[in-house]
Amino acid sequence: MALKDVDIAQAHTLEPIGAIAQRAGIDPASLISYGTTKAKVDITTLASPSDPGKLVLVTGISPTPAGEGKSTVLIGLADAMSRLGKNAAAALREPSQGPVMGIKGGAAGGGYSQIVPMEEINLHFTGDFHAIAAATNTLSAIIDNHIHHGNELGIDPRRVTWQRCVDVNDRTLRNVITGLGGPAHGVPRETGFTITAASEIMAVLCLATDLADLKKRISQITIGFTYDQQPVTAGQLDAAGALTALMKEAINPNLVQTLGGTPAYVHGGPFANIAHGCNSLIATRVALQHAEIVLTEAGFGSDLGAEKFFDITAPFGDLTVNGAVIVATIRSLKYNGGQPRTDLTTKNLDALKPGVANLARHVSNVQQFGVSPVVALNLFDSDTAAEREFMRNWANDFQVPLVEAKVWSQGGAGAEELARVVLDNLGDHSAQLYDAAEGVEKSIETIARRIYRADKVQYSPKALKDLALIRDNGWDQLPVCISKTQYSFSDDPSALGAPSGHTLHVRELLPRTGAGFIVALTGNVMTMPGLPKTPAANTIDVAPDGRISGLF
Amino acid sequence: MALKDVDIAQAHTLEPIGAIAQRAGIDPASLISYGTTKAKVDITTLASPSDPGKLVLVTGISPTPAGEGKSTVLIGLADAMSRLGKNAAAALREPSQGPVMGIKGGAAGGGYSQIVPMEEINLHFTGDFHAIAAATNTLSAIIDNHIHHGNELGIDPRRVTWQRCVDVNDRTLRNVITGLGGPAHGVPRETGFTITAASEIMAVLCLATDLADLKKRISQITIGFTYDQQPVTAGQLDAAGALTALMKEAINPNLVQTLGGTPAYVHGGPFANIAHGCNSLIATRVALQHAEIVLTEAGFGSDLGAEKFFDITAPFGDLTVNGAVIVATIRSLKYNGGQPRTDLTTKNLDALKPGVANLARHVSNVQQFGVSPVVALNLFDSDTAAEREFMRNWANDFQVPLVEAKVWSQGGAGAEELARVVLDNLGDHSAQLYDAAEGVEKSIETIARRIYRADKVQYSPKALKDLALIRDNGWDQLPVCISKTQYSFSDDPSALGAPSGHTLHVRELLPRTGAGFIVALTGNVMTMPGLPKTPAANTIDVAPDGRISGLF
C-alpha cells in the first residue's frame, strides 16, 4: 500500500520552530510559539520592510474535481529554491476543518511536499478559524440582541444578510429559523450558517494590513438593512472593538515549516469563490519583508484566484507580482480535452491535443497582468513518454517555459529545474486588469471579456436591483470578486477546454463592504458543504499516546 | 476612579511560563507553550503520581447575584500558601467567552488576586472551548448526515437530544428549526444550541482520566433515540475517533500564573448547573502530583458544586479532599437574612443575624462529607466593625474556624492568616454522601434530605417517564447531578437563608451517559444565556498595539 501523507509527515523529524524563525529572519522577540513546531509572528513588533523580496504567484489550469496539486507544487518549489541556496518562503492558506472531516482529508500539500505538523495544521492549528467563528457569531448575537431589545436602529429581521458560521460541513445549517420559543427567546427569522471560511470576517482578515485596519474594515461590514432599506454596519452596533479584540491573535501570521525545512507562513483561508481565495496579505507581506523569494498561491485557476490576486489583493497591499507559475497536469488537460474523468490515467493524445487549449488560455490570461508565467507540469506515474513529449513540443511552439516537476515523490529535489526557470523569468512589474473607479458593471464586463472570453454579460432582475442598491449606497467603485465555477472559463461547468463567445450570467451581487469588494454570483454558490454518506470522520482516530491516524 | 481588574493585570510583569513550570515541578519536556505566559502540560508524557499533595476544596455560601468572590479568595489563598513557603497550586475553571461579551466581564479572579494573562484567559485562551464546540458540532453534523443519507440506525429526528453549541450568549439560538430548504439540505427538525460550557463534551473532558478514557466516554454519549425508543450513541455513529482527535490538545491542562507567581492549572469549565461545575479532573490530578497543596473550586455553594465534587468528581478520580474553605461575605449573609439586594452595603445587624443561618447550613453540609471546613470571610470596604465582630463571635459559638481575608486589595498578603488556619485543619479523609448503586431515586432522596433539608421529593409525570427510561436502559446506578437554583437550598430561588421541610420538585431527568451521570432538573435551566440590552461587547476595544480594554 502506498504511503499516506500523514505517514510521511509523522515519520519526519521537525526542526524547532525557533530554528525555522531564525532561518526566516524573524526576531525571536516577535515569535509567539504554539508548542515547539508552530508559532505566530507578532506583527505589532515587526520593523518596517526594507528591500522586499520577489513574489511568485502559483496558479493553475482549470482542474479536475480531484485537484491538480497546486499547493504540493508550491511547497516542492519552495524547497527547491531553498536547495538552490535562496532564502525562500512559502505563503499559503490554512486548511478548513470542515472538509477534513468530510471527503477531502487534509490540505497541507502532499507526499514529500507537505507543510508540517500536518495533523495540527489540519485540526485547529493556532485557532484562527475559531476566532473568526467567534467574531462572526458574536456579531450575529449582537444583531439579534439589538432587535430583541427594542430595535432602535430599525433593522428589518427579514433583511439581515449577516449569517452565523461553523467550521463544520453541515448541510442542515444552510437554512434555519432562529428565535423560536416565545418573546423571551428573541425575534424569529429565517437565516443560515456558512462554513467559517465563507464568513466576511475571513475575507477581512486576509485583506487587512494591521490591527487598526482590521477594526476599520470590521466596522464597515454591512449586516443588513433597515425597514426603510438603509444599510446597517457592525460599527453602528458598537461591535467593532469587541470583534477586533476577538481577532487580536488571529491577525498574526502563523509560521511553520515544509518537509524541506523552508519557512512557511500559513495564514487565512477565504473561500475561493465567495471571497478572493488567497492567504492573508499580512502573511505575504511579512514573508516578503524577510525572504528573498516568496511563493504564494491563489485558489483555482487564472480566471479565479489569480485574477483576484492581481485585482484585489495586490492593489490592497501594494504588491508587485514578479513571477507566476501555472500548475498543469496531463490528466487535467486530457479532461479538458474531453476524456471522461473516470478514465484519466489512460494514455490519450487525442484528448490531450485539444485539452492543451485550456493551458494556453491560462498562460495568456496571466500575461495580461504583465507577468511571464512558467508552466509547471506536475507529473503523475500514469503520464506516458509520448504525452510528456507532446507537452514539451507544445510549449516550445507556444513559446512558454514548461518544466516537469516530481514534487509528491521527490519533494524539493523534484523541482530544482523548475525553480531555476522560475528565477530566470522574474520581472519587476505587474498590472491590474481594470480600473474599479469605472464602476462595478464595467469591471465585470472587462473580466468577462478579457479573462473569461465571454461576448456579453447578462444580469438577472435580482442582479439589476442589486446594482441599483450598490450605486445608491456609494459602493460602485469597489473591485469585484466574481464567483464562478472553477471547471470552466464560462459559468457553465460542463464547458471545458477554452470556450469563448459565451454569455456570463450574473444572478446576484453581494456587497462586502468590510472586505471591500462586491461579490458577483454567476451560479449556485454553496457556502456550506455537506458530508458524504461515509465521511472521513468515520476513520479518523487517535491512539492513547495522541498519535492521529486517518488523515489523508 | 477605582482600578479595574484589567488595569491591575496589565500593569503586572508576568514571569515566563517556563519559570512557573519549574516552580510547579513540571518537566520542560512536558510543557507545550502557547506564547511566553501560557502553556499546556502534555499528559501523555507525565510520569505516574507519587506522594500526592493535599487537596483543599473552595466552596461558598448561597450567593447574591453579584457573586461572593470565590475564585478571588482561592487565588489569594494560593498566593498566601506560596508566601508561607508551601509549594502550592491552584486548579480552576476556564472562563466561558460568551459571558465575557455579556454582563459578567472576565472570570479570572479580581483585583490583586487574579490569574494572568487575564485578557488571553478570558478570550480564546488555548482553544479548549473551541475544540469542545468543534467536537460537539461535528457530532451534530454526523447525526444529521446519517439521517439525511438513509438513516440506517432509524434515528427519530424528533428524539435527537444532542444539541449544537457556541461560546456566545445568543438567546436566538435556544430554539431553532434546522434542515430547511428542501431535500438537498437535510431533514428538518426542531433543535437548539447551548453555550459551549453546557455541552456534554465539556463534562466528559472534565471527568476523563486520559485520552483513552475520553474516547470511551465520548463513544458512550447518548445522542437520541430511534423510532422504537432505543438509545443511539456517538460510538454507533463511528464518531468517537474523530471527536477525540479534535480533543487531543484540549485534554492537556493549561498552566498559567497568579499575580503572586503561584502555578495555576486552569482547565475545563462545565456549566455549574447542568453539569458538575468543577475544573477538569486531569488538571487537579496533575496539580496534586506536583504540588504540596492544591486549591480547587466547585461552582456555587456546598449544596451544588461541593456536593457534586464529593459525589462525582472525587470518586471518578479517586481523590481525597483534605480540607475545605467556605467563602462568605457579610453582604451575602445580610441578603440571606432579608436585606434587599439593592442595599447590601448598609450596616444591618438585624439582617446579618438570621442570615448567618445560611452559613451554618453550608458548614454542616461540608462536615457531612467528613471534612472540617474553614470559613473565609471575604471583606468588603462596606463591612462595619460591628458586623465583623458579630461574625467572629458567631464562629466562636458555632465552633468553626473563621478568618477574615482581604484578597482583592492585598492579594496573598491579605490571606496569610487564612492559609495558616486552612493548613492547620487538613485531614486525611473524605466521604461520599450516597451510594449510587442504590439507584437514582434513592440518590436524589439522600441529597434532598441531607443537603437541601427537603422533606420529600416529587417527580413530574415527565420525570417519572424518564426514571423508567433510565431503569430500562441500565443507567440507574449512575450518580446524579442535580440542577437547582444556587440562591436557595430549596428549588425556590426566593427561599433564602436556611429553608427546611420543603418539597424538591424533579421536573426532568437527562441521561448523560458519556459524562457518566444523570442530570436531575428541578427548575428552569437556561443552558444558553442572552446578552443584556447594553452588552459588555459594546465597550470592549483593542488599541493598534494590541492592548485590550473594557474587560472587567
Coordinates of N, CA and C in Angstrom, one line a residue, chain A residues 73-243:
Chain A
V73 N 2.9 21.5 -5.5 CA 3.9 22.1 -6.3 C 4.5 23.3 -5.7
L74 N 3.7 24.1 -5.1 CA 4.2 25.3 -4.4 C 5.2 25.0 -3.3
I75 N 4.9 24.0 -2.5 CA 5.7 23.6 -1.4 C 7.0 23.0 -1.9
G76 N 6.9 22.1 -2.9 CA 8.1 21.5 -3.5 C 9.0 22.5 -4.2
L77 N 8.4 23.5 -4.8 CA 9.1 24.6 -5.4 C 9.8 25.4 -4.4
A78 N 9.2 25.7 -3.3 CA 9.8 26.5 -2.2 C 11.0 25.7 -1.7
D79 N 10.9 24.4 -1.5 CA 12.0 23.6 -1.0 C 13.1 23.6 -2.1
A80 N 12.8 23.5 -3.4 CA 13.8 23.6 -4.4 C 14.5 24.9 -4.4
M81 N 13.8 26.0 -4.2 CA 14.5 27.3 -4.1 C 15.5 27.3 -2.9
S82 N 15.1 26.7 -1.8 CA 16.0 26.6 -0.6 C 17.2 25.8 -1.0
R83 N 17.0 24.7 -1.7 CA 18.1 23.8 -2.1 C 19.1 24.5 -3.0
L84 N 18.6 25.5 -3.8 CA 19.4 26.3 -4.6 C 20.1 27.4 -3.9
G85 N 19.9 27.5 -2.6 CA 20.6 28.5 -1.8 C 19.8 29.8 -1.6
K86 N 18.6 29.8 -2.1 CA 17.8 31.0 -2.0 C 17.2 31.1 -0.6
N87 N 17.0 32.3 0.0 CA 16.3 32.4 1.2 C 14.8 32.5 0.8
A88 N 14.2 31.4 0.8 CA 12.8 31.3 0.2 C 11.8 31.1 1.3
A89 N 10.5 31.5 1.1 CA 9.4 31.2 2.0 C 8.2 31.0 1.2
A90 N 7.3 30.2 1.8 CA 6.0 29.9 1.2 C 5.0 30.7 2.0
A91 N 3.9 31.1 1.3 CA 2.8 31.8 1.9 C 1.5 31.1 1.4
L92 N 0.8 30.4 2.3 CA -0.3 29.5 1.9 C -1.5 29.8 2.8
R93 N -2.6 29.2 2.3 CA -3.9 29.3 3.0 C -3.9 28.2 4.1
E94 N -4.6 28.5 5.2 CA -4.9 27.5 6.2 C -6.0 26.6 5.8
P95 N -5.9 25.3 6.1 CA -7.0 24.4 5.8 C -8.2 24.7 6.7
S96 N -9.4 24.4 6.1 CA -10.6 24.5 6.8 C -10.9 23.1 7.4
Q97 N -11.4 23.1 8.7 CA -11.5 21.8 9.4 C -12.7 21.0 8.9
G98 N -13.8 21.7 8.4 CA -15.0 21.0 8.0 C -14.6 20.0 6.9
P99 N -14.0 20.3 5.8 CA -13.7 19.4 4.8 C -12.7 18.2 5.3
V100 N -11.9 18.5 6.3 CA -11.0 17.5 6.8 C -11.9 16.3 7.3
M101 N -13.0 16.6 7.9 CA -13.9 15.6 8.4 C -14.8 15.0 7.3
G102 N -14.8 15.6 6.1 CA -15.7 15.2 5.1 C -15.0 14.3 4.1
I103 N -14.7 14.8 2.9 CA -14.3 14.0 1.8 C -12.8 14.2 1.5
K104 N -12.3 15.4 1.9 CA -11.1 15.9 1.3 C -9.9 15.4 2.0
G105 N -10.0 15.1 3.3 CA -8.8 14.9 4.1 C -8.1 16.2 4.3
G106 N -6.8 16.2 4.6 CA -6.1 17.4 4.9 C -5.8 18.2 3.7
A107 N -5.3 19.4 4.0 CA -5.0 20.4 2.9 C -3.7 21.1 3.3
A108 N -2.6 20.3 3.2 CA -1.3 20.9 3.6 C -0.2 20.3 2.7
G109 N -0.6 20.3 1.4 CA 0.3 19.7 0.4 C 0.2 18.2 0.4
G110 N 1.2 17.5 -0.2 CA 1.1 16.0 -0.2 C 2.4 15.3 -0.4
G111 N 2.5 14.1 0.0 CA 3.7 13.3 -0.3 C 4.9 13.9 0.5
Y112 N 6.0 14.1 -0.3 CA 7.2 14.8 0.3 C 7.2 16.3 0.1
S113 N 6.1 16.8 -0.3 CA 5.9 18.3 -0.4 C 4.8 18.7 0.5
Q114 N 5.0 18.6 1.8 CA 4.0 19.0 2.7 C 4.5 20.1 3.7
I115 N 3.5 20.7 4.3 CA 3.9 21.5 5.5 C 3.5 20.7 6.7
V116 N 4.3 20.9 7.7 CA 4.1 20.1 9.0 C 4.2 21.0 10.2
P117 N 3.7 20.6 11.3 CA 3.0 19.4 11.6 C 1.6 19.3 11.0
M118 N 1.4 18.4 10.0 CA 0.2 18.3 9.2 C -1.1 18.1 10.0
E119 N -1.0 17.2 11.0 CA -2.2 17.0 11.8 C -2.7 18.2 12.5
E120 N -1.8 18.9 13.1 CA -2.1 20.1 13.8 C -2.6 21.3 12.9
I121 N -1.9 21.4 11.7 CA -2.3 22.4 10.8 C -3.8 22.1 10.3
N122 N -4.1 20.8 10.2 CA -5.4 20.5 9.7 C -6.5 20.5 10.8
L123 N -6.1 20.4 12.0 CA -7.0 20.4 13.2 C -6.7 21.5 14.1
H124 N -7.6 22.5 14.1 CA -7.5 23.7 15.0 C -6.3 24.6 14.7
F125 N -5.2 24.1 14.3 CA -3.9 24.9 14.1 C -3.7 25.9 15.2
T126 N -3.6 27.2 15.0 CA -3.5 28.1 16.1 C -4.8 28.8 16.4
G127 N -5.9 28.3 16.0 CA -7.2 28.8 16.4 C -7.7 30.0 15.6
D128 N -7.1 30.3 14.4 CA -7.6 31.4 13.6 C -9.1 31.3 13.2
F129 N -9.4 30.1 12.7 CA -10.7 29.8 12.2 C -11.7 29.9 13.4
H130 N -11.3 29.5 14.5 CA -12.2 29.6 15.7 C -12.4 31.0 16.1
A131 N -11.4 31.8 16.0 CA -11.5 33.3 16.3 C -12.5 33.9 15.4
I132 N -12.3 33.6 14.1 CA -13.2 34.1 13.1 C -14.7 33.7 13.4
A133 N -14.9 32.4 13.7 CA -16.3 32.0 14.0 C -16.8 32.7 15.3
A134 N -15.9 32.9 16.3 CA -16.3 33.6 17.5 C -16.8 35.0 17.1
A135 N -16.0 35.7 16.3 CA -16.3 37.1 16.0 C -17.6 37.1 15.1
T136 N -17.7 36.2 14.2 CA -18.9 36.2 13.3 C -20.1 35.9 14.1
N137 N -20.1 34.9 15.0 CA -21.3 34.6 15.8 C -21.6 35.6 16.9
T138 N -20.5 36.2 17.4 CA -20.8 37.3 18.4 C -21.5 38.5 17.7
L139 N -21.1 38.8 16.5 CA -21.8 39.8 15.7 C -23.3 39.4 15.5
S140 N -23.5 38.2 15.2 CA -24.9 37.7 15.0 C -25.7 37.9 16.3
A141 N -25.1 37.5 17.4 CA -25.8 37.6 18.7 C -26.1 39.1 19.0
I142 N -25.1 40.0 18.7 CA -25.3 41.4 18.9 C -26.5 41.9 18.0
I143 N -26.5 41.5 16.8 CA -27.6 41.9 15.9 C -29.0 41.5 16.4
D144 N -29.1 40.2 16.7 CA -30.4 39.7 17.2 C -30.7 40.3 18.6
N145 N -29.7 40.6 19.4 CA -29.9 41.2 20.7 C -30.5 42.6 20.5
H146 N -29.9 43.3 19.5 CA -30.4 44.6 19.2 C -31.9 44.6 18.8
I147 N -32.2 43.7 18.0 CA -33.6 43.6 17.5 C -34.5 43.2 18.7
H148 N -34.0 42.3 19.5 CA -34.8 41.8 20.7 C -35.1 43.0 21.7
H149 N -34.1 43.8 21.9 CA -34.2 44.9 22.9 C -34.7 46.2 22.3
G150 N -35.7 46.2 21.5 CA -36.3 47.4 21.1 C -35.9 47.9 19.7
N151 N -34.9 47.3 19.1 CA -34.5 47.6 17.7 C -34.5 49.0 17.4
E152 N -33.6 49.8 18.1 CA -33.5 51.2 17.9 C -33.1 51.6 16.5
L153 N -32.3 50.8 15.9 CA -31.9 51.1 14.5 C -32.9 50.8 13.5
G154 N -33.9 50.1 13.9 CA -35.0 49.7 12.9 C -34.5 48.6 11.9
I155 N -33.7 47.7 12.3 CA -33.2 46.6 11.5 C -34.4 45.7 11.1
D156 N -34.5 45.5 9.8 CA -35.6 44.6 9.3 C -35.1 43.2 9.4
P157 N -35.8 42.4 10.3 CA -35.3 41.0 10.5 C -35.3 40.2 9.2
R158 N -36.1 40.6 8.3 CA -36.1 39.8 7.0 C -35.0 40.2 6.1
R159 N -34.3 41.3 6.5 CA -33.2 41.8 5.6 C -31.8 41.7 6.3
V160 N -31.7 40.9 7.3 CA -30.4 40.7 7.9 C -29.6 39.8 7.0
T161 N -28.5 40.3 6.4 CA -27.7 39.5 5.5 C -26.6 38.7 6.2
W162 N -26.2 39.2 7.4 CA -25.1 38.6 8.1 C -25.5 37.2 8.6
Q163 N -24.7 36.2 8.3 CA -25.0 34.8 8.7 C -24.0 34.3 9.8
R164 N -24.4 33.4 10.6 CA -23.5 32.7 11.5 C -22.7 31.7 10.8
C165 N -21.7 31.2 11.4 CA -20.8 30.2 10.8 C -20.3 29.2 11.7
V166 N -20.0 28.0 11.2 CA -19.2 27.0 12.0 C -18.2 26.3 11.0
D167 N -17.1 25.8 11.5 CA -16.1 25.2 10.6 C -16.4 23.7 10.6
V168 N -17.6 23.4 10.2 CA -18.1 22.0 10.1 C -18.9 21.9 8.8
N169 N -18.8 20.8 8.1 CA -19.6 20.6 6.9 C -21.0 20.1 7.3
D170 N -21.9 21.0 7.3 CA -23.2 20.7 8.0 C -24.3 21.3 7.1
R171 N -24.8 20.5 6.2 CA -25.8 21.0 5.2 C -27.1 21.4 6.0
T172 N -27.3 20.8 7.1 CA -28.6 21.0 7.9 C -28.6 22.5 8.4
L173 N -27.5 23.2 8.4 CA -27.5 24.5 8.9 C -27.6 25.6 7.8
R174 N -27.7 25.1 6.6 CA -27.8 26.1 5.5 C -29.0 27.0 5.6
N175 N -30.2 26.4 5.9 CA -31.4 27.2 6.0 C -32.1 26.8 7.3
V176 N -32.2 27.8 8.2 CA -32.7 27.6 9.5 C -33.7 28.7 9.9
I177 N -34.5 28.5 10.9 CA -35.3 29.5 11.5 C -34.8 29.6 13.0
T178 N -34.4 30.8 13.4 CA -33.9 31.1 14.8 C -34.9 31.9 15.5
G179 N -34.7 32.0 16.8 CA -35.5 32.9 17.6 C -36.9 32.4 18.0
L180 N -37.1 31.0 17.9 CA -38.4 30.5 18.2 C -38.5 30.3 19.8
G181 N -39.7 30.0 20.2 CA -39.9 29.7 21.6 C -40.6 30.8 22.4
G182 N -41.0 31.9 21.8 CA -41.7 32.9 22.5 C -40.9 34.2 22.8
P183 N -41.5 35.2 23.3 CA -40.9 36.5 23.4 C -39.6 36.6 24.2
A184 N -39.4 35.7 25.1 CA -38.1 35.7 25.9 C -36.9 35.2 25.1
H185 N -37.2 34.7 23.9 CA -36.1 34.0 23.2 C -35.8 34.6 21.9
G186 N -36.0 35.9 21.8 CA -35.6 36.6 20.5 C -36.7 36.7 19.5
V187 N -36.4 37.3 18.4 CA -37.4 37.5 17.3 C -37.1 36.5 16.2
P188 N -38.1 35.7 15.9 CA -37.9 34.6 14.9 C -37.6 35.2 13.5
R189 N -36.7 34.6 12.8 CA -36.4 35.0 11.4 C -35.7 33.8 10.7
E190 N -35.8 33.9 9.4 CA -35.1 32.9 8.5 C -33.6 33.3 8.4
T191 N -32.7 32.4 8.5 CA -31.3 32.7 8.3 C -30.6 31.4 7.9
G192 N -29.3 31.5 8.0 CA -28.5 30.3 7.7 C -27.1 30.4 8.2
F193 N -26.4 29.3 8.2 CA -24.9 29.3 8.6 C -24.1 29.0 7.3
T194 N -22.9 29.6 7.3 CA -22.0 29.3 6.3 C -20.8 28.5 7.0
I195 N -19.9 27.9 6.2 CA -18.7 27.4 6.8 C -17.8 28.6 7.1
T196 N -17.0 28.5 8.1 CA -16.2 29.7 8.6 C -15.4 30.4 7.5
A197 N -14.9 29.6 6.6 CA -14.1 30.2 5.5 C -14.9 31.1 4.7
A198 N -16.2 31.0 4.7 CA -17.0 31.9 3.8 C -17.5 33.1 4.6
S199 N -17.1 33.3 5.9 CA -17.5 34.5 6.6 C -16.8 35.7 6.1
E200 N -17.4 36.8 6.0 CA -16.7 38.0 5.6 C -15.6 38.4 6.5
I201 N -15.7 38.0 7.8 CA -14.6 38.2 8.7 C -13.3 37.6 8.2
M202 N -13.4 36.4 7.6 CA -12.2 35.8 7.0 C -11.6 36.6 5.9
A203 N -12.5 37.1 5.0 CA -12.0 38.0 3.9 C -11.4 39.2 4.5
V204 N -12.0 39.8 5.5 CA -11.4 41.0 6.1 C -10.1 40.7 6.7
L205 N -9.9 39.6 7.4 CA -8.6 39.2 8.0 C -7.6 39.1 6.9
C206 N -8.0 38.6 5.8 CA -7.0 38.3 4.7 C -6.6 39.5 3.9
L207 N -7.4 40.6 4.0 CA -7.1 41.8 3.3 C -6.6 43.0 4.2
A208 N -6.7 42.8 5.5 CA -6.3 43.9 6.4 C -4.8 44.0 6.4
T209 N -4.4 45.3 6.7 CA -2.9 45.5 6.7 C -2.4 45.5 8.2
D210 N -3.2 45.9 9.1 CA -2.8 45.8 10.5 C -4.1 45.8 11.4
L211 N -3.8 45.9 12.7 CA -5.0 45.8 13.6 C -5.9 46.9 13.5
A212 N -5.4 48.1 13.3 CA -6.3 49.3 13.1 C -7.1 49.2 11.8
D213 N -6.5 48.7 10.8 CA -7.2 48.5 9.5 C -8.2 47.4 9.6
L214 N -7.9 46.3 10.4 CA -8.9 45.3 10.6 C -10.1 45.8 11.3
K215 N -9.9 46.6 12.3 CA -11.0 47.2 13.1 C -11.9 48.1 12.2
K216 N -11.2 48.9 11.4 CA -11.9 49.8 10.5 C -12.8 48.9 9.5
R217 N -12.2 47.9 8.9 CA -12.9 47.1 8.0 C -14.1 46.4 8.7
I218 N -13.9 45.9 9.9 CA -15.0 45.2 10.6 C -16.1 46.2 10.8
S219 N -15.7 47.4 11.2 CA -16.8 48.4 11.5 C -17.6 48.7 10.2
Q220 N -17.0 48.5 9.0 CA -17.7 48.8 7.8 C -18.5 47.7 7.2
I221 N -18.5 46.5 7.9 CA -19.3 45.4 7.4 C -20.8 45.8 7.4
T222 N -21.4 45.5 6.3 CA -22.9 45.7 6.2 C -23.6 44.4 6.7
I223 N -24.4 44.5 7.8 CA -25.0 43.3 8.4 C -26.4 43.1 7.8
G224 N -27.0 44.1 7.2 CA -28.3 44.0 6.7 C -28.9 45.4 6.4
F225 N -30.2 45.5 6.4 CA -30.8 46.7 6.0 C -32.0 47.0 7.0
T226 N -32.3 48.3 7.1 CA -33.4 48.8 8.0 C -34.7 48.6 7.2
Y227 N -35.8 48.8 7.9 CA -37.1 48.8 7.3 C -37.2 49.8 6.1
D228 N -36.5 50.9 6.2 CA -36.5 51.8 5.1 C -35.3 51.6 4.2
Q229 N -34.7 50.4 4.2 CA -33.7 50.0 3.2 C -32.4 50.7 3.3
Q230 N -32.1 51.2 4.5 CA -30.8 51.7 4.7 C -29.8 50.7 5.2
P231 N -28.6 50.6 4.7 CA -27.6 49.6 5.2 C -27.3 49.9 6.7
V232 N -27.1 48.8 7.4 CA -26.6 48.9 8.8 C -25.3 48.2 8.9
T233 N -24.3 48.9 9.6 CA -23.0 48.3 9.7 C -22.7 47.8 11.1
A234 N -21.6 47.0 11.2 CA -21.2 46.5 12.5 C -20.8 47.6 13.4
G235 N -20.3 48.7 12.8 CA -19.9 49.9 13.6 C -21.0 50.5 14.3
Q236 N -22.2 50.6 13.6 CA -23.4 51.2 14.2 C -23.9 50.4 15.4
L237 N -23.5 49.1 15.4 CA -23.9 48.3 16.6 C -22.8 48.3 17.7
D238 N -21.8 49.1 17.5 CA -20.8 49.2 18.5 C -20.1 47.9 18.7
A239 N -19.9 47.1 17.6 CA -19.4 45.8 17.8 C -17.9 45.7 17.3
A240 N -17.4 46.7 16.7 CA -16.1 46.6 16.0 C -15.0 46.3 17.1
G241 N -15.0 47.0 18.2 CA -13.9 46.8 19.2 C -13.9 45.4 19.7
A242 N -15.0 44.9 20.1 CA -15.1 43.5 20.7 C -14.7 42.5 19.6
L243 N -15.1 42.7 18.4 CA -14.8 41.7 17.4 C -13.3 41.8 17.1

